[in-house]
Amino acid sequence: MGKVTGFKEFERQDEAYTPVKDRVKHYKEFTVPLSDSEITKQGSRCMDCGIPFCHSGCPLGNLIPDFNHMVHQGEWQKASWILHSTNNFPEFTGRLCPAPCEQSCVLGIIEDPVSIENIEKNIVERAFKEGWIKPQPPKTRTGKTIAIVGSGPAGLAAAQQLNRAGHTVTVFERDDEIGGLLRYGIPNFKLEKEIIDRRIAILEAEGITFKVNVNVGVNYDVKALKDFDAVVLCGGATERRSLPTPGIDADGVVQAMDFLTQQTKVVFGKEVKDQVLATDKDVIVIGGGDTGSDCIGTSNRQGAKSVTNFEIMPKPPGHRSPTTPWPFWPLQLKTSSSHQEGVERNWLINTKEFITDANGKLTALKTVNVEWKMVPGERPQLIEIEGTEKTWPCDLALLALGFTGPESTLADQLGIEKDARSNYKAEYGKYQTNIPNIFTAGDMRRGQSLIVWAISEGREAARQVDIYLMGKSDLPSKNMSGDLVPL
């Protein structure tokens, strides 16, 4: 695939960023696209590697060598068709996915891997620009009705697939806009919301009905779901993790998702009462993942006095760790564009207390350095290092600690079984809960995960729903072996 000697002739080139001093003044995307000719060269780097491990690295099973080859040949429309055959929303994954496909790229064994994610983004943006992405409404309707609860990537993928199978699909979203965490949980500087709106317009033109401000189980009776032939629950894993730390209820200790959501709403002119701002404050972000990185970027844009990041785990190595060899996802230090904008990063540090003034306002954090004791066959033990206690000035502490699982409201009201990790339980490979006509997909079923997994789950669940309703399905699947027609 690509040019036979391309990986020897061309080096990897990634998109550049606009200067930090410029981009922190706004909330727009700030990447500088490569030229079409340079993207063509990047596609040419794809090797004829025999066994493309990128397929297994991608949860969607994207046909990566195939669309790379089309880009190499300048066949952009064919590249778009190949890409969309396995991925409903490459404009999302091309911006937000951590690209496990690249970490399993065969070229990555000896050189920088093929820039798959950026090629994907350029394919879909070219397709929208040329008008190749058009609504594909079904030619006939089955008469079956389906409710999708949740409009994140899993819900949207399931909705599009089921609609194309001819079913009548209604998507319920509890927020005032469609998109789930894509809408408010991801800063606009990583995903401009017009990108979501552009795709939603396609889905609406295909015949999907969207209803916002509908919180099923709260302001919409779950009994009304009985009016549908099938239901797919895609509410995500939104139960936020906190800390069992003294002072956690202090004024100034804020969940990261609240902080990010408020800022995105303000960007789009929505009224936010008592917005939490980092302006002129000493900010400490607790949690070293992507959400923590988003808080860092947002805090710098709001004009924080200082930004510090705490992570309880050890600092990863600068290169792939021997414990995670190719083609596995590597244990490796990640420095995001937000980190580059200004932050003091700290590893192996634990928050012991949130210190407040007489009015209950946060003024400082007390920490201690830690180490992990590893004993074979036992859970790692967190050991505090005596004499390392420290007090940090802090006006705003942002908890970016991830999510423990889905909210239980729907499961409790519908009588759906949950697994040991509080996820909505579904039969393996079927996405079907203990209630036959109710299915679940995405983070609600598997727990907090990647956007690419959410889209994959939505697609696979849609096929199983179609089989349940019709006895068979023409919807594509990355794994046909799991298909069984229910009796």
Tab-separated table of C-alpha atoms in Angstrom:
chain	number	residue	atom	x	y	z
A	1	MET	CA	0.000	0.000	0.000
A	2	GLY	CA	1.119	3.556	-0.610
A	3	LYS	CA	4.409	3.974	-2.425
A	4	VAL	CA	6.620	0.905	-2.172
A	5	THR	CA	9.608	2.965	-1.082
A	6	GLY	CA	7.618	5.836	0.456
A	7	PHE	CA	8.507	5.007	4.041
A	8	LYS	CA	12.183	5.350	3.083
A	9	GLU	CA	11.759	8.575	1.120
A	10	PHE	CA	9.428	10.611	3.300
A	11	GLU	CA	9.580	11.472	6.976
A	12	ARG	CA	6.527	11.811	9.155
A	13	GLN	CA	5.075	15.316	9.210
A	14	ASP	CA	2.382	16.398	11.646
A	15	GLU	CA	0.205	19.474	11.742
A	16	ALA	CA	1.839	22.466	13.401
A	17	TYR	CA	0.233	24.656	16.057
A	18	THR	CA	-0.152	28.414	16.052
A	19	PRO	CA	2.090	30.124	18.660
A	20	VAL	CA	1.064	29.733	22.303
A	21	LYS	CA	0.850	33.496	22.849
A	22	ASP	CA	-1.769	33.703	20.091
A	23	ARG	CA	-3.853	30.609	20.681
A	24	VAL	CA	-4.409	31.123	24.417
A	25	LYS	CA	-6.352	34.274	23.518
A	26	HIS	CA	-9.209	32.313	21.951
A	27	TYR	CA	-11.163	29.047	22.026
A	28	LYS	CA	-10.894	28.100	18.349
A	29	GLU	CA	-8.948	25.155	16.936
A	30	PHE	CA	-5.339	26.185	16.343
A	31	THR	CA	-3.776	23.502	14.151
A	32	VAL	CA	-2.056	24.500	10.910
A	33	PRO	CA	-3.072	21.966	8.216
A	34	LEU	CA	-0.546	20.332	5.936
A	35	SER	CA	-0.837	20.903	2.204
A	36	ASP	CA	-2.601	18.322	0.043
A	37	SER	CA	0.726	17.369	-1.517
A	38	GLU	CA	2.272	16.770	1.923
A	39	ILE	CA	-0.721	14.687	3.029
A	40	THR	CA	-0.289	12.633	-0.145
A	41	LYS	CA	3.321	11.977	0.871
A	42	GLN	CA	2.154	10.910	4.321
A	43	GLY	CA	-0.219	8.409	2.732
A	44	SER	CA	2.688	7.174	0.623
A	45	ARG	CA	4.573	6.177	3.805
A	46	CYS	CA	2.123	3.297	4.391
A	47	MET	CA	4.099	0.097	3.863
A	48	ASP	CA	3.083	-3.054	2.045
A	49	CYS	CA	3.599	-4.716	5.423
A	50	GLY	CA	1.758	-7.965	4.775
A	51	ILE	CA	-0.107	-8.068	8.077
A	52	PRO	CA	-1.390	-4.559	8.894
A	53	PHE	CA	-1.473	-4.549	12.693
A	54	CYS	CA	-3.162	-1.130	12.547
A	55	HIS	CA	-6.393	-3.048	11.824
A	56	SER	CA	-6.271	-4.758	15.199
A	57	GLY	CA	-5.117	-1.578	16.921
A	58	CYS	CA	-8.224	0.263	15.711
A	59	PRO	CA	-11.400	-0.678	17.640
A	60	LEU	CA	-13.421	0.127	14.516
A	61	GLY	CA	-11.360	-2.122	12.272
A	62	ASN	CA	-10.757	0.778	9.890
A	63	LEU	CA	-9.315	-0.246	6.518
A	64	ILE	CA	-6.298	1.943	7.069
A	65	PRO	CA	-3.885	0.723	4.345
A	66	ASP	CA	-6.719	0.990	1.824
A	67	PHE	CA	-7.573	4.642	2.445
A	68	ASN	CA	-3.881	5.507	2.788
A	69	HIS	CA	-3.321	4.028	-0.657
A	70	MET	CA	-6.170	6.074	-2.122
A	71	VAL	CA	-4.646	9.248	-0.654
A	72	HIS	CA	-1.292	8.253	-2.128
A	73	GLN	CA	-2.965	7.972	-5.529
A	74	GLY	CA	-4.928	11.208	-5.126
A	75	GLU	CA	-8.236	9.324	-5.074
A	76	TRP	CA	-9.722	11.339	-2.219
A	77	GLN	CA	-13.368	10.458	-2.871
A	78	LYS	CA	-12.583	6.743	-2.821
A	79	ALA	CA	-10.597	7.295	0.355
A	80	SER	CA	-13.658	8.925	1.918
A	81	TRP	CA	-15.889	6.027	0.911
A	82	ILE	CA	-13.476	3.491	2.414
A	83	LEU	CA	-13.113	5.512	5.621
A	84	HIS	CA	-16.850	5.957	6.104
A	85	SER	CA	-17.504	2.269	5.472
A	86	THR	CA	-16.237	1.539	8.993
A	87	ASN	CA	-16.373	4.908	10.785
A	88	ASN	CA	-19.483	7.086	10.947
A	89	PHE	CA	-17.681	10.141	12.297
A	90	PRO	CA	-14.024	10.403	11.229
A	91	GLU	CA	-14.157	14.168	11.800
A	92	PHE	CA	-14.465	13.386	15.528
A	93	THR	CA	-11.896	10.599	15.750
A	94	GLY	CA	-9.502	12.512	13.476
A	95	ARG	CA	-9.365	15.211	16.150
A	96	LEU	CA	-9.912	13.401	19.452
A	97	CYS	CA	-8.815	9.775	19.186
A	98	PRO	CA	-5.442	8.932	20.814
A	99	ALA	CA	-4.783	6.806	17.712
A	100	PRO	CA	-4.058	3.287	18.997
A	101	CYS	CA	-3.737	2.392	15.305
A	102	GLU	CA	-0.542	4.419	15.064
A	103	GLN	CA	0.962	2.689	18.090
A	104	SER	CA	0.449	-0.668	16.331
A	105	CYS	CA	1.701	0.526	12.925
A	106	VAL	CA	4.379	-1.850	11.606
A	107	LEU	CA	6.498	1.072	10.414
A	108	GLY	CA	6.576	2.237	14.033
A	109	ILE	CA	8.945	-0.602	14.889
A	110	ILE	CA	11.815	1.146	13.090
A	111	GLU	CA	10.594	4.668	12.261
A	112	ASP	CA	7.891	7.138	13.219
A	113	PRO	CA	4.537	5.477	12.422
A	114	VAL	CA	2.272	6.594	9.593
A	115	SER	CA	0.269	9.694	10.605
A	116	ILE	CA	-3.022	7.814	10.304
A	117	GLU	CA	-5.151	10.119	12.443
A	118	ASN	CA	-4.208	13.260	10.541
A	119	ILE	CA	-4.744	11.529	7.197
A	120	GLU	CA	-8.197	10.498	8.419
A	121	LYS	CA	-9.031	14.073	9.413
A	122	ASN	CA	-7.897	15.418	6.051
A	123	ILE	CA	-9.925	12.840	4.132
A	124	VAL	CA	-13.185	13.727	5.852
A	125	GLU	CA	-12.588	17.484	5.696
A	126	ARG	CA	-11.861	17.197	1.965
A	127	ALA	CA	-15.049	15.141	1.570
A	128	PHE	CA	-17.188	17.771	3.282
A	129	LYS	CA	-15.534	20.550	1.278
A	130	GLU	CA	-16.187	18.753	-2.027
A	131	GLY	CA	-19.784	17.905	-1.113
A	132	TRP	CA	-19.224	14.146	-1.173
A	133	ILE	CA	-20.848	13.587	2.213
A	134	LYS	CA	-24.564	13.639	1.584
A	135	PRO	CA	-27.607	12.335	3.477
A	136	GLN	CA	-28.379	8.678	2.773
A	137	PRO	CA	-31.994	8.169	3.873
A	138	PRO	CA	-33.304	4.601	3.605
A	139	LYS	CA	-35.334	3.743	0.517
A	140	THR	CA	-37.967	1.930	2.587
A	141	ARG	CA	-39.062	1.892	6.215
A	142	THR	CA	-39.543	-1.245	8.298
A	143	GLY	CA	-42.258	0.166	10.525
A	144	LYS	CA	-40.114	-0.519	13.597
A	145	THR	CA	-39.425	2.297	16.057
A	146	ILE	CA	-36.283	2.660	18.158
A	147	ALA	CA	-35.376	4.985	21.017
A	148	ILE	CA	-31.743	5.930	21.555
A	149	VAL	CA	-31.053	7.391	25.007
A	150	GLY	CA	-27.961	9.575	24.826
A	151	SER	CA	-26.477	11.484	21.897
A	152	GLY	CA	-22.769	10.922	22.385
A	153	PRO	CA	-20.713	9.099	19.745
A	154	ALA	CA	-22.156	5.675	20.670
A	155	GLY	CA	-25.741	6.913	20.482
A	156	LEU	CA	-25.179	8.811	17.242
A	157	ALA	CA	-23.464	5.848	15.575
A	158	ALA	CA	-26.242	3.467	16.625
A	159	ALA	CA	-28.852	5.953	15.422
A	160	GLN	CA	-27.326	6.368	11.976
A	161	GLN	CA	-26.853	2.648	11.443
A	162	LEU	CA	-30.377	1.736	12.557
A	163	ASN	CA	-31.905	4.529	10.517
A	164	ARG	CA	-30.085	3.309	7.421
A	165	ALA	CA	-31.536	-0.142	8.083
A	166	GLY	CA	-34.955	1.459	7.637
A	167	HIS	CA	-36.064	1.788	11.247
A	168	THR	CA	-37.576	4.985	12.619
A	169	VAL	CA	-35.139	6.374	15.184
A	170	THR	CA	-35.625	8.947	17.931
A	171	VAL	CA	-32.636	10.164	19.953
A	172	PHE	CA	-33.210	11.599	23.441
A	173	GLU	CA	-30.625	13.961	24.947
A	174	ARG	CA	-30.889	15.496	28.420
A	175	ASP	CA	-28.724	18.527	27.590
A	176	ASP	CA	-29.898	21.462	25.491
A	177	GLU	CA	-27.691	20.464	22.554
A	178	ILE	CA	-26.881	17.201	20.784
A	179	GLY	CA	-23.458	15.564	21.174
A	180	GLY	CA	-23.085	14.269	24.730
A	181	LEU	CA	-19.590	14.925	26.095
A	182	LEU	CA	-18.495	15.949	22.596
A	183	ARG	CA	-20.641	19.056	22.993
A	184	TYR	CA	-19.716	20.388	26.415
A	185	GLY	CA	-17.078	18.029	27.828
A	186	ILE	CA	-14.514	18.638	25.070
A	187	PRO	CA	-13.178	22.219	24.844
A	188	ASN	CA	-13.936	24.121	21.686
A	189	PHE	CA	-10.214	24.532	20.998
A	190	LYS	CA	-10.032	20.744	20.476
A	191	LEU	CA	-13.361	20.294	18.670
A	192	GLU	CA	-15.211	23.294	17.308
A	193	LYS	CA	-18.900	22.632	17.825
A	194	GLU	CA	-19.768	23.568	14.260
A	195	ILE	CA	-18.142	20.231	13.383
A	196	ILE	CA	-20.838	18.458	15.418
A	197	ASP	CA	-23.635	20.602	13.958
A	198	ARG	CA	-22.483	19.834	10.411
A	199	ARG	CA	-22.831	16.087	11.025
A	200	ILE	CA	-26.124	16.397	12.939
A	201	ALA	CA	-27.608	18.202	9.922
A	202	ILE	CA	-26.752	15.135	7.821
A	203	LEU	CA	-28.375	12.784	10.338
A	204	GLU	CA	-31.536	14.895	10.515
A	205	ALA	CA	-31.752	14.954	6.720
A	206	GLU	CA	-31.531	11.160	6.782
A	207	GLY	CA	-34.680	11.073	8.913
A	208	ILE	CA	-33.443	10.790	12.510
A	209	THR	CA	-35.465	12.720	15.107
A	210	PHE	CA	-33.577	14.460	17.926
A	211	LYS	CA	-35.191	15.609	21.161
A	212	VAL	CA	-33.153	17.735	23.585
A	213	ASN	CA	-33.827	18.637	27.232
A	214	VAL	CA	-35.332	15.178	27.647
A	215	ASN	CA	-33.863	13.384	30.659
A	216	VAL	CA	-35.279	9.877	30.486
A	217	GLY	CA	-36.185	8.698	33.958
A	218	VAL	CA	-36.383	12.273	35.276
A	219	ASN	CA	-38.637	14.469	33.117
A	220	TYR	CA	-39.579	11.650	30.732
A	221	ASP	CA	-41.270	8.588	32.213
A	222	VAL	CA	-39.436	5.356	31.425
A	223	LYS	CA	-42.843	3.735	30.887
A	224	ALA	CA	-43.094	5.738	27.652
A	225	LEU	CA	-40.174	3.710	26.269
A	226	LYS	CA	-42.606	0.819	25.929
A	227	ASP	CA	-43.995	2.618	22.884
A	228	PHE	CA	-40.804	1.693	21.026
A	229	ASP	CA	-39.963	-1.690	19.557
A	230	ALA	CA	-36.401	-1.456	20.859
A	231	VAL	CA	-34.352	0.830	23.079
A	232	VAL	CA	-30.592	1.452	23.034
A	233	LEU	CA	-29.105	3.020	26.167
A	234	CYS	CA	-26.007	5.090	25.395
A	235	GLY	CA	-25.903	7.412	28.376
A	236	GLY	CA	-22.175	7.137	28.937
A	237	ALA	CA	-20.206	6.738	32.155
A	238	THR	CA	-20.905	10.056	33.863
A	239	GLU	CA	-20.608	9.230	37.573
A	240	ARG	CA	-17.645	11.393	38.534
A	241	ARG	CA	-14.892	10.153	40.792
A	242	SER	CA	-14.112	12.229	43.866
A	243	LEU	CA	-11.572	12.031	46.713
A	244	PRO	CA	-12.019	10.864	50.341
A	245	THR	CA	-9.971	13.842	51.440
A	246	PRO	CA	-10.644	16.331	54.276
A	247	GLY	CA	-11.935	19.632	52.901
A	248	ILE	CA	-13.267	18.132	49.662
A	249	ASP	CA	-16.456	20.219	50.036
A	250	ALA	CA	-14.539	23.507	50.178
A	251	ASP	CA	-15.605	26.440	48.039
A	252	GLY	CA	-13.077	26.214	45.223
A	253	VAL	CA	-12.903	22.439	44.805
A	254	VAL	CA	-14.673	21.812	41.504
A	255	GLN	CA	-15.287	18.808	39.291
A	256	ALA	CA	-13.428	19.200	35.991
A	257	MET	CA	-16.477	18.436	33.865
A	258	ASP	CA	-18.450	21.276	35.504
A	259	PHE	CA	-15.584	23.677	34.842
A	260	LEU	CA	-15.224	22.642	31.182
A	261	THR	CA	-18.968	22.569	30.506
A	262	GLN	CA	-19.470	26.059	31.872
A	263	GLN	CA	-16.727	27.541	29.712
A	264	THR	CA	-17.988	25.908	26.527
A	265	LYS	CA	-21.493	27.215	27.191
A	266	VAL	CA	-20.115	30.720	27.715
A	267	VAL	CA	-18.194	30.488	24.430
A	268	PHE	CA	-21.533	30.031	22.676
A	269	GLY	CA	-23.300	32.822	24.485
A	270	LYS	CA	-25.269	30.711	26.922
A	271	GLU	CA	-26.014	32.098	30.361
A	272	VAL	CA	-24.029	30.433	33.146
A	273	LYS	CA	-24.824	31.534	36.666
A	274	ASP	CA	-21.804	31.925	38.954
A	275	GLN	CA	-19.317	30.574	36.419
A	276	VAL	CA	-16.198	29.061	37.951
A	277	LEU	CA	-13.209	30.977	36.583
A	278	ALA	CA	-9.468	30.430	36.872
A	279	THR	CA	-8.694	34.108	36.255
A	280	ASP	CA	-5.859	35.380	38.494
A	281	LYS	CA	-5.984	32.205	40.576
A	282	ASP	CA	-3.459	29.589	41.588
A	283	VAL	CA	-4.998	26.539	39.923
A	284	ILE	CA	-4.173	22.932	40.721
A	285	VAL	CA	-5.508	20.226	38.421
A	286	ILE	CA	-5.661	16.824	40.113
A	287	GLY	CA	-5.482	14.069	37.507
A	288	GLY	CA	-3.063	13.613	34.638
A	289	GLY	CA	-5.325	12.375	31.834
A	290	ASP	CA	-6.931	14.086	28.855
A	291	THR	CA	-9.569	15.836	30.981
A	292	GLY	CA	-6.831	17.224	33.198
A	293	SER	CA	-5.038	18.472	30.091
A	294	ASP	CA	-8.256	20.167	28.921
A	295	CYS	CA	-8.535	21.924	32.291
A	296	ILE	CA	-4.965	23.185	31.922
A	297	GLY	CA	-5.659	24.634	28.477
A	298	THR	CA	-8.894	26.231	29.655
A	299	SER	CA	-7.291	27.678	32.804
A	300	ASN	CA	-4.530	29.316	30.766
A	301	ARG	CA	-7.105	30.826	28.417
A	302	GLN	CA	-8.989	32.241	31.376
A	303	GLY	CA	-5.809	33.906	32.628
A	304	ALA	CA	-4.815	31.789	35.593
A	305	LYS	CA	-2.038	33.125	37.824
A	306	SER	CA	-0.394	29.687	37.884
A	307	VAL	CA	-1.355	26.180	36.768
A	308	THR	CA	-0.058	23.043	38.489
A	309	ASN	CA	-0.880	19.415	37.706
A	310	PHE	CA	-0.836	16.491	40.170
A	311	GLU	CA	-0.677	12.825	39.169
A	312	ILE	CA	-0.545	10.021	41.725
A	313	MET	CA	1.118	7.561	39.336
A	314	PRO	CA	4.845	7.514	38.402
A	315	LYS	CA	6.100	9.642	35.540
A	316	PRO	CA	6.038	7.488	32.388
A	317	PRO	CA	9.217	7.061	30.345
A	318	GLY	CA	9.856	9.349	27.403
A	319	HIS	CA	9.857	6.389	25.011
A	320	ARG	CA	7.848	3.182	24.818
A	321	SER	CA	8.314	1.146	27.981
A	322	PRO	CA	9.653	-2.421	27.621
A	323	THR	CA	6.598	-3.502	29.640
A	324	THR	CA	4.330	-2.445	26.744
A	325	PRO	CA	6.154	-3.588	23.586
A	326	TRP	CA	4.868	-3.035	20.061
A	327	PRO	CA	2.061	-3.456	18.995
A	328	PHE	CA	0.470	-2.787	22.401
A	329	TRP	CA	-0.656	0.626	23.604
A	330	PRO	CA	2.551	2.056	25.120
A	331	LEU	CA	3.260	3.238	28.609
A	332	GLN	CA	4.846	6.509	27.524
A	333	LEU	CA	4.861	10.157	28.585
A	334	LYS	CA	2.330	12.268	26.715
A	335	THR	CA	2.770	16.015	26.382
A	336	SER	CA	-0.321	17.657	24.935
A	337	SER	CA	-0.689	21.069	23.310
A	338	SER	CA	-2.263	22.274	26.566
A	339	HIS	CA	0.760	21.132	28.558
A	340	GLN	CA	2.935	23.143	26.173
A	341	GLU	CA	0.903	26.261	26.986
A	342	GLY	CA	2.186	26.338	30.551
A	343	VAL	CA	1.907	24.005	33.548
A	344	GLU	CA	4.056	22.590	36.329
A	345	ARG	CA	3.587	18.816	36.227
A	346	ASN	CA	4.114	16.655	39.312
A	347	TRP	CA	4.016	12.863	39.605
A	348	LEU	CA	3.808	10.528	42.615
A	349	ILE	CA	1.990	13.094	44.703
A	350	ASN	CA	-1.146	12.652	46.810
A	351	THR	CA	-3.506	15.313	48.132
A	352	LYS	CA	-3.944	14.986	51.902
A	353	GLU	CA	-6.102	18.007	52.705
A	354	PHE	CA	-7.920	20.954	51.137
A	355	ILE	CA	-7.230	23.943	53.385
A	356	THR	CA	-9.810	26.728	53.723
A	357	ASP	CA	-10.160	30.121	55.368
A	358	ALA	CA	-12.784	31.012	57.973
A	359	ASN	CA	-15.400	31.409	55.234
A	360	GLY	CA	-14.824	27.949	53.786
A	361	LYS	CA	-12.964	29.190	50.716
A	362	LEU	CA	-10.067	27.131	49.422
A	363	THR	CA	-6.665	28.677	50.096
A	364	ALA	CA	-4.188	25.803	49.832
A	365	LEU	CA	-3.581	22.084	49.347
A	366	LYS	CA	-1.520	19.860	51.600
A	367	THR	CA	0.256	17.007	49.820
A	368	VAL	CA	2.692	14.189	50.406
A	369	ASN	CA	4.980	12.385	47.982
A	370	VAL	CA	4.254	8.683	47.494
A	371	GLU	CA	5.667	5.530	45.989
A	372	TRP	CA	4.076	2.317	44.802
A	373	LYS	CA	5.104	-0.967	46.383
A	374	MET	CA	4.730	-3.815	43.898
A	375	VAL	CA	4.329	-7.322	45.297
A	376	PRO	CA	3.792	-10.170	42.807
A	377	GLY	CA	0.265	-11.547	43.049
A	378	GLU	CA	-0.988	-8.627	45.145
A	379	ARG	CA	-2.539	-5.233	44.449
A	380	PRO	CA	-0.008	-2.372	44.331
A	381	GLN	CA	0.311	-0.573	47.654
A	382	LEU	CA	0.501	3.203	47.922
A	383	ILE	CA	3.198	4.213	50.426
A	384	GLU	CA	3.567	7.775	51.731
A	385	ILE	CA	7.148	9.056	51.985
A	386	GLU	CA	7.796	10.474	55.405
A	387	GLY	CA	9.026	14.063	55.538
A	388	THR	CA	7.706	15.075	52.078
A	389	GLU	CA	4.619	16.967	53.230
A	390	LYS	CA	4.112	20.274	51.422
A	391	THR	CA	1.524	23.040	51.320
A	392	TRP	CA	0.655	24.578	47.943
A	393	PRO	CA	-1.202	27.901	47.540
A	394	CYS	CA	-4.429	27.167	45.673
A	395	ASP	CA	-7.597	29.132	44.946
A	396	LEU	CA	-9.108	26.585	42.551
A	397	ALA	CA	-8.682	22.807	42.590
A	398	LEU	CA	-10.070	20.933	39.588
A	399	LEU	CA	-10.830	17.237	40.027
A	400	ALA	CA	-10.027	15.473	36.761
A	401	LEU	CA	-10.162	11.954	38.171
A	402	GLY	CA	-12.271	10.222	35.556
A	403	PHE	CA	-15.570	8.438	36.025
A	404	THR	CA	-16.556	5.450	38.129
A	405	GLY	CA	-19.318	4.284	35.781
A	406	PRO	CA	-22.789	5.145	34.504
A	407	GLU	CA	-25.489	6.766	36.586
A	408	SER	CA	-27.858	4.167	38.005
A	409	THR	CA	-31.169	5.975	37.417
A	410	LEU	CA	-32.182	4.165	34.228
A	411	ALA	CA	-30.994	0.764	35.410
A	412	ASP	CA	-32.928	1.090	38.649
A	413	GLN	CA	-36.146	2.252	37.010
A	414	LEU	CA	-36.024	-0.233	34.141
A	415	GLY	CA	-34.797	-3.197	36.187
A	416	ILE	CA	-31.574	-3.641	34.219
A	417	GLU	CA	-28.830	-5.732	35.778
A	418	LYS	CA	-25.400	-4.193	36.383
A	419	ASP	CA	-22.004	-5.834	36.530
A	420	ALA	CA	-19.475	-5.717	39.362
A	421	ARG	CA	-18.125	-2.391	38.074
A	422	SER	CA	-21.623	-0.804	38.030
A	423	ASN	CA	-21.792	-0.870	34.206
A	424	TYR	CA	-25.058	-1.855	32.540
A	425	LYS	CA	-24.776	-5.561	31.979
A	426	ALA	CA	-25.270	-6.955	28.477
A	427	GLU	CA	-24.759	-10.348	26.909
A	428	TYR	CA	-21.287	-10.572	25.406
A	429	GLY	CA	-21.302	-9.676	21.718
A	430	LYS	CA	-25.065	-9.019	21.728
A	431	TYR	CA	-25.287	-5.717	23.655
A	432	GLN	CA	-28.626	-7.023	24.930
A	433	THR	CA	-29.576	-6.475	28.577
A	434	ASN	CA	-31.681	-8.818	30.705
A	435	ILE	CA	-34.721	-7.067	29.193
A	436	PRO	CA	-34.856	-8.478	25.644
A	437	ASN	CA	-35.782	-5.312	23.736
A	438	ILE	CA	-33.373	-3.039	25.642
A	439	PHE	CA	-29.750	-2.846	24.499
A	440	THR	CA	-26.807	-0.816	25.752
A	441	ALA	CA	-23.548	0.375	24.198
A	442	GLY	CA	-20.577	2.639	24.710
A	443	ASP	CA	-19.271	3.746	28.084
A	444	MET	CA	-22.572	2.817	29.726
A	445	ARG	CA	-21.795	-0.827	28.931
A	446	ARG	CA	-17.971	-0.989	29.000
A	447	GLY	CA	-17.083	1.863	31.351
A	448	GLN	CA	-15.026	4.974	30.638
A	449	SER	CA	-13.224	4.471	27.342
A	450	LEU	CA	-12.179	6.052	24.041
A	451	ILE	CA	-14.361	7.811	21.484
A	452	VAL	CA	-13.362	5.234	18.874
A	453	TRP	CA	-14.653	2.455	21.137
A	454	ALA	CA	-17.926	4.334	21.601
A	455	ILE	CA	-18.512	4.546	17.840
A	456	SER	CA	-17.583	0.886	17.448
A	457	GLU	CA	-19.988	-0.149	20.198
A	458	GLY	CA	-22.795	1.920	18.681
A	459	ARG	CA	-22.299	0.282	15.290
A	460	GLU	CA	-22.107	-3.237	16.672
A	461	ALA	CA	-25.121	-2.743	18.945
A	462	ALA	CA	-27.129	-1.422	15.994
A	463	ARG	CA	-26.535	-4.642	14.085
A	464	GLN	CA	-27.691	-6.711	17.048
A	465	VAL	CA	-30.839	-4.601	17.419
A	466	ASP	CA	-31.542	-5.050	13.709
A	467	ILE	CA	-31.150	-8.822	14.049
A	468	TYR	CA	-33.442	-8.831	17.096
A	469	LEU	CA	-36.158	-6.921	15.217
A	470	MET	CA	-35.850	-8.456	11.745
A	471	GLY	CA	-34.220	-11.859	12.273
A	472	LYS	CA	-31.236	-10.852	10.116
A	473	SER	CA	-29.219	-7.777	9.249
A	474	ASP	CA	-27.340	-6.291	6.334
A	475	LEU	CA	-25.590	-3.796	8.581
A	476	PRO	CA	-21.803	-4.238	8.573
A	477	SER	CA	-19.884	-5.661	11.505
A	478	LYS	CA	-16.215	-6.059	12.267
A	479	ASN	CA	-16.997	-9.486	13.760
A	480	MET	CA	-19.718	-11.563	12.154
A	481	SER	CA	-18.997	-14.560	14.398
A	482	GLY	CA	-21.018	-13.053	17.237
A	483	ASP	CA	-24.264	-12.872	15.287
A	484	LEU	CA	-27.001	-15.140	16.517
A	485	VAL	CA	-30.638	-14.773	15.586
A	486	PRO	CA	-32.739	-14.695	18.794
A	487	LEU	CA	-35.334	-17.424	19.073
